[in-house]
Amino acid sequence: MHDMFIEKHPDLSKTIKYEYFLNYYKEKYGYRFGRPQVDVCSTCENLNTKIKSTNLTDSAKKTSAVELMIHKRRACKFYKKIEEITEICKNRDDVHAVCFDFMQNLPLPCMPVQEMFYLRKLWHYVFCVHSLSDDKATMYTYHEGVAKKGANDVCSLLNDYIKNSVNEQVKTLYVFSDACPGQNRNQTMVRYFLSLTLMKRFHEIQVFFPTRGHSFLPCDRDFGVIKRVIRRHDRVYSPEQYNKMIQSAKKLEPKFIVKSVKNHDILDFNQWWPEYFKKTCQSVRTKEPFKVSTYSHLTFSAAKRGYVTARRFIDGLNSDSIFKLYKGGEVILPSERAYNGKVPIKVAKLNDVSKIIHYVPDQYRLFYENILEWPSTTDNQEDGDD
């Protein structure tokens, strides 16, 4: 556009520089130009395809348009709730809000060697807990031989964050996460949050899950900052190198806090909760079974001891469903470890690591020599991003 302007007004080429033109454009117009879409919601894509279809009737297209509008409005409720709670946290010291998520797996080693494209890599995991109260982000890092990415791992890392980073005077906690059933939206996580109110650590905990396909969180912005730094490095050989990149990724305060996770840090929450909580239960009012995957808003309160209040939609008009999950007795968080030693790595992956170890510089080779002696498993499950 600047080139077109100079072409039309060549006499102004010396006075109207690009920077001046850009600032004037932003102040007076401020139009934004879109980028190619990625990770598009499947529901939105399906409904948009129906609306544009030439084979459907007008009434069918109108129905799809209404469904799309309702779907987007429900998705927006999640983001509006984040903004609302963030403002509350800025004005109150007794309220804290967090969101958490796993970053896309990072490969070890990362090298520009053609052979690497065909070989399995050792994964390095990054779990982010982002505080909406003060915009601080804590990154828990570990490779796949230390721990996994299941409910035990999420509960353990979140429990460590609450213990060390949340002030004791905080009595109301708001939690935002995606709806991944294996990590966040499961029975173990529900019992963990319920136990925190039973132990009177918090008076109230509210948990929010987004509409599927619309789960962009502040954690994703943190991951974007980290990825920009990692892309500048064509060779990464150790977890410590990744940790240093994460620590230096953010130039302004507050910078990312990096914590290296050890195997003994992960506690067995999956085997802990059946002693204190019911496996199944029905709603006090409607007798519907408790299925955590059907709810977007869960409330745990010390005033309603042992009960969970569930809503299908955030700020919707639907009535609450109340469930009693607590059996009784004094609740104590688990002390048993989730893993008896190192987490086994697949034999096929270890074989691939052995093929590329000669590319690794001497100062990093000891790490891979230890990995090659790691316990192994012949599990044929597909290996990739969780």
mmCIF file of N, CA and C in Angstrom, residues 86-134:
data_model
loop_
_atom_site.group_PDB
_atom_site.id
_atom_site.type_symbol
_atom_site.label_atom_id
_atom_site.label_comp_id
_atom_site.label_asym_id
_atom_site.label_seq_id
_atom_site.Cartn_x
_atom_site.Cartn_y
_atom_site.Cartn_z
ATOM 1 N N THR A 86 -10.149 -12.478 35.588
ATOM 2 C CA THR A 86 -8.875 -11.768 35.635
ATOM 3 C C THR A 86 -9.040 -10.410 36.300
ATOM 4 N N GLU A 87 -10.115 -9.704 35.983
ATOM 5 C CA GLU A 87 -10.381 -8.410 36.598
ATOM 6 C C GLU A 87 -10.657 -8.545 38.095
ATOM 7 N N ILE A 88 -11.372 -9.604 38.472
ATOM 8 C CA ILE A 88 -11.657 -9.839 39.897
ATOM 9 C C ILE A 88 -10.350 -10.071 40.664
ATOM 10 N N CYS A 89 -9.443 -10.853 40.083
ATOM 11 C CA CYS A 89 -8.184 -11.185 40.751
ATOM 12 C C CYS A 89 -7.316 -9.950 40.979
ATOM 13 N N LYS A 90 -7.404 -8.974 40.087
ATOM 14 C CA LYS A 90 -6.598 -7.768 40.233
ATOM 15 C C LYS A 90 -7.034 -6.916 41.420
ATOM 16 N N ASN A 91 -8.280 -7.075 41.829
ATOM 17 C CA ASN A 91 -8.829 -6.226 42.896
ATOM 18 C C ASN A 91 -8.974 -6.947 44.237
ATOM 19 N N ARG A 92 -8.723 -8.254 44.262
ATOM 20 C CA ARG A 92 -8.904 -9.011 45.511
ATOM 21 C C ARG A 92 -7.704 -9.904 45.774
ATOM 22 N N ASP A 93 -7.227 -9.898 47.020
ATOM 23 C CA ASP A 93 -6.080 -10.723 47.394
ATOM 24 C C ASP A 93 -6.472 -12.141 47.788
ATOM 25 N N ASP A 94 -7.758 -12.365 48.064
ATOM 26 C CA ASP A 94 -8.197 -13.685 48.500
ATOM 27 C C ASP A 94 -8.700 -14.550 47.350
ATOM 28 N N VAL A 95 -8.506 -14.082 46.121
ATOM 29 C CA VAL A 95 -8.948 -14.813 44.928
ATOM 30 C C VAL A 95 -7.741 -15.055 44.027
ATOM 31 N N HIS A 96 -7.651 -16.266 43.494
ATOM 32 C CA HIS A 96 -6.553 -16.618 42.594
ATOM 33 C C HIS A 96 -7.138 -17.405 41.423
ATOM 34 N N ALA A 97 -6.581 -17.205 40.232
ATOM 35 C CA ALA A 97 -7.050 -17.904 39.040
ATOM 36 C C ALA A 97 -5.866 -18.430 38.252
ATOM 37 N N VAL A 98 -5.990 -19.638 37.746
ATOM 38 C CA VAL A 98 -4.918 -20.246 36.953
ATOM 39 C C VAL A 98 -5.510 -20.925 35.728
ATOM 40 N N CYS A 99 -4.682 -21.060 34.715
ATOM 41 C CA CYS A 99 -4.992 -21.956 33.604
ATOM 42 C C CYS A 99 -3.756 -22.818 33.385
ATOM 43 N N PHE A 100 -3.942 -24.021 32.894
ATOM 44 C CA PHE A 100 -2.800 -24.915 32.711
ATOM 45 C C PHE A 100 -2.986 -25.775 31.472
ATOM 46 N N ASP A 101 -1.871 -26.184 30.894
ATOM 47 C CA ASP A 101 -1.909 -26.993 29.679
ATOM 48 C C ASP A 101 -0.507 -27.520 29.384
ATOM 49 N N PHE A 102 -0.440 -28.562 28.561
ATOM 50 C CA PHE A 102 0.831 -29.088 28.082
ATOM 51 C C PHE A 102 1.188 -28.443 26.751
ATOM 52 N N MET A 103 2.455 -28.140 26.589
ATOM 53 C CA MET A 103 2.972 -27.659 25.316
ATOM 54 C C MET A 103 3.141 -28.839 24.363
ATOM 55 N N GLN A 104 3.173 -28.539 23.071
ATOM 56 C CA GLN A 104 3.465 -29.591 22.106
ATOM 57 C C GLN A 104 4.816 -30.217 22.431
ATOM 58 N N ASN A 105 4.907 -31.538 22.348
ATOM 59 C CA ASN A 105 6.124 -32.244 22.726
ATOM 60 C C ASN A 105 7.336 -31.722 21.956
ATOM 61 N N LEU A 106 8.455 -31.592 22.662
ATOM 62 C CA LEU A 106 9.705 -31.136 22.053
ATOM 63 C C LEU A 106 10.621 -32.338 21.831
ATOM 64 N N PRO A 107 11.256 -32.451 20.670
ATOM 65 C CA PRO A 107 12.079 -33.637 20.379
ATOM 66 C C PRO A 107 13.487 -33.531 20.951
ATOM 67 N N LEU A 108 14.006 -34.665 21.371
ATOM 68 C CA LEU A 108 15.384 -34.787 21.827
ATOM 69 C C LEU A 108 16.040 -35.975 21.115
ATOM 70 N N PRO A 109 17.164 -35.777 20.448
ATOM 71 C CA PRO A 109 17.758 -34.479 20.132
ATOM 72 C C PRO A 109 17.043 -33.829 18.943
ATOM 73 N N CYS A 110 17.290 -32.541 18.751
ATOM 74 C CA CYS A 110 16.753 -31.812 17.598
ATOM 75 C C CYS A 110 17.939 -31.411 16.732
ATOM 76 N N MET A 111 18.043 -32.021 15.533
ATOM 77 C CA MET A 111 19.192 -31.774 14.659
ATOM 78 C C MET A 111 18.724 -31.693 13.207
ATOM 79 N N PRO A 112 19.387 -30.874 12.383
ATOM 80 C CA PRO A 112 19.019 -30.774 10.969
ATOM 81 C C PRO A 112 19.651 -31.870 10.123
ATOM 82 N N VAL A 113 19.498 -33.119 10.556
ATOM 83 C CA VAL A 113 20.048 -34.265 9.840
ATOM 84 C C VAL A 113 18.891 -34.999 9.171
ATOM 85 N N GLN A 114 19.041 -35.336 7.890
ATOM 86 C CA GLN A 114 17.949 -35.965 7.148
ATOM 87 C C GLN A 114 17.451 -37.235 7.822
ATOM 88 N N GLU A 115 18.342 -37.979 8.393
ATOM 89 C CA GLU A 115 17.994 -39.246 9.031
ATOM 90 C C GLU A 115 16.995 -39.065 10.168
ATOM 91 N N MET A 116 17.033 -37.902 10.829
ATOM 92 C CA MET A 116 16.158 -37.649 11.975
ATOM 93 C C MET A 116 14.684 -37.653 11.594
ATOM 94 N N PHE A 117 14.387 -37.325 10.340
ATOM 95 C CA PHE A 117 12.990 -37.242 9.904
ATOM 96 C C PHE A 117 12.295 -38.598 10.018
ATOM 97 N N TYR A 118 13.040 -39.679 9.842
ATOM 98 C CA TYR A 118 12.448 -41.021 9.809
ATOM 99 C C TYR A 118 12.550 -41.756 11.141
ATOM 100 N N LEU A 119 13.236 -41.186 12.101
ATOM 101 C CA LEU A 119 13.469 -41.878 13.368
ATOM 102 C C LEU A 119 12.589 -41.322 14.476
ATOM 103 N N ARG A 120 12.287 -42.173 15.448
ATOM 104 C CA ARG A 120 11.524 -41.751 16.628
ATOM 105 C C ARG A 120 12.424 -40.918 17.543
ATOM 106 N N LYS A 121 11.826 -39.877 18.127
ATOM 107 C CA LYS A 121 12.588 -39.017 19.028
ATOM 108 C C LYS A 121 12.146 -39.233 20.474
ATOM 109 N N LEU A 122 13.056 -38.937 21.375
ATOM 110 C CA LEU A 122 12.718 -38.878 22.789
ATOM 111 C C LEU A 122 11.970 -37.576 23.030
ATOM 112 N N TRP A 123 10.809 -37.628 23.720
ATOM 113 C CA TRP A 123 9.992 -36.428 23.910
ATOM 114 C C TRP A 123 10.349 -35.708 25.203
ATOM 115 N N HIS A 124 10.365 -34.403 25.112
ATOM 116 C CA HIS A 124 10.558 -33.540 26.272
ATOM 117 C C HIS A 124 9.246 -32.805 26.516
ATOM 118 N N TYR A 125 8.678 -32.949 27.722
ATOM 119 C CA TYR A 125 7.368 -32.391 28.033
ATOM 120 C C TYR A 125 7.509 -31.056 28.770
ATOM 121 N N VAL A 126 6.576 -30.141 28.474
ATOM 122 C CA VAL A 126 6.517 -28.849 29.172
ATOM 123 C C VAL A 126 5.078 -28.630 29.620
ATOM 124 N N PHE A 127 4.881 -28.545 30.934
ATOM 125 C CA PHE A 127 3.552 -28.313 31.517
ATOM 126 C C PHE A 127 3.534 -26.902 32.087
ATOM 127 N N CYS A 128 2.614 -26.087 31.602
ATOM 128 C CA CYS A 128 2.551 -24.680 32.002
ATOM 129 C C CYS A 128 1.380 -24.434 32.942
ATOM 130 N N VAL A 129 1.650 -23.739 34.042
ATOM 131 C CA VAL A 129 0.603 -23.227 34.935
ATOM 132 C C VAL A 129 0.714 -21.709 34.900
ATOM 133 N N HIS A 130 -0.279 -21.066 34.295
ATOM 134 C CA HIS A 130 -0.251 -19.612 34.107
ATOM 135 C C HIS A 130 -1.209 -18.965 35.103
ATOM 136 N N SER A 131 -0.682 -18.047 35.896
ATOM 137 C CA SER A 131 -1.498 -17.328 36.874
ATOM 138 C C SER A 131 -2.151 -16.126 36.204
ATOM 139 N N LEU A 132 -3.479 -16.078 36.236
ATOM 140 C CA LEU A 132 -4.196 -14.924 35.705
ATOM 141 C C LEU A 132 -4.146 -13.752 36.669
ATOM 142 N N SER A 133 -3.787 -14.020 37.911
ATOM 143 C CA SER A 133 -3.748 -12.974 38.926
ATOM 144 C C SER A 133 -2.574 -12.023 38.732
ATOM 145 N N ASP A 134 -1.386 -12.566 38.420
ATOM 146 C CA ASP A 134 -0.196 -11.716 38.277
ATOM 147 C C ASP A 134 0.554 -11.955 36.970
#
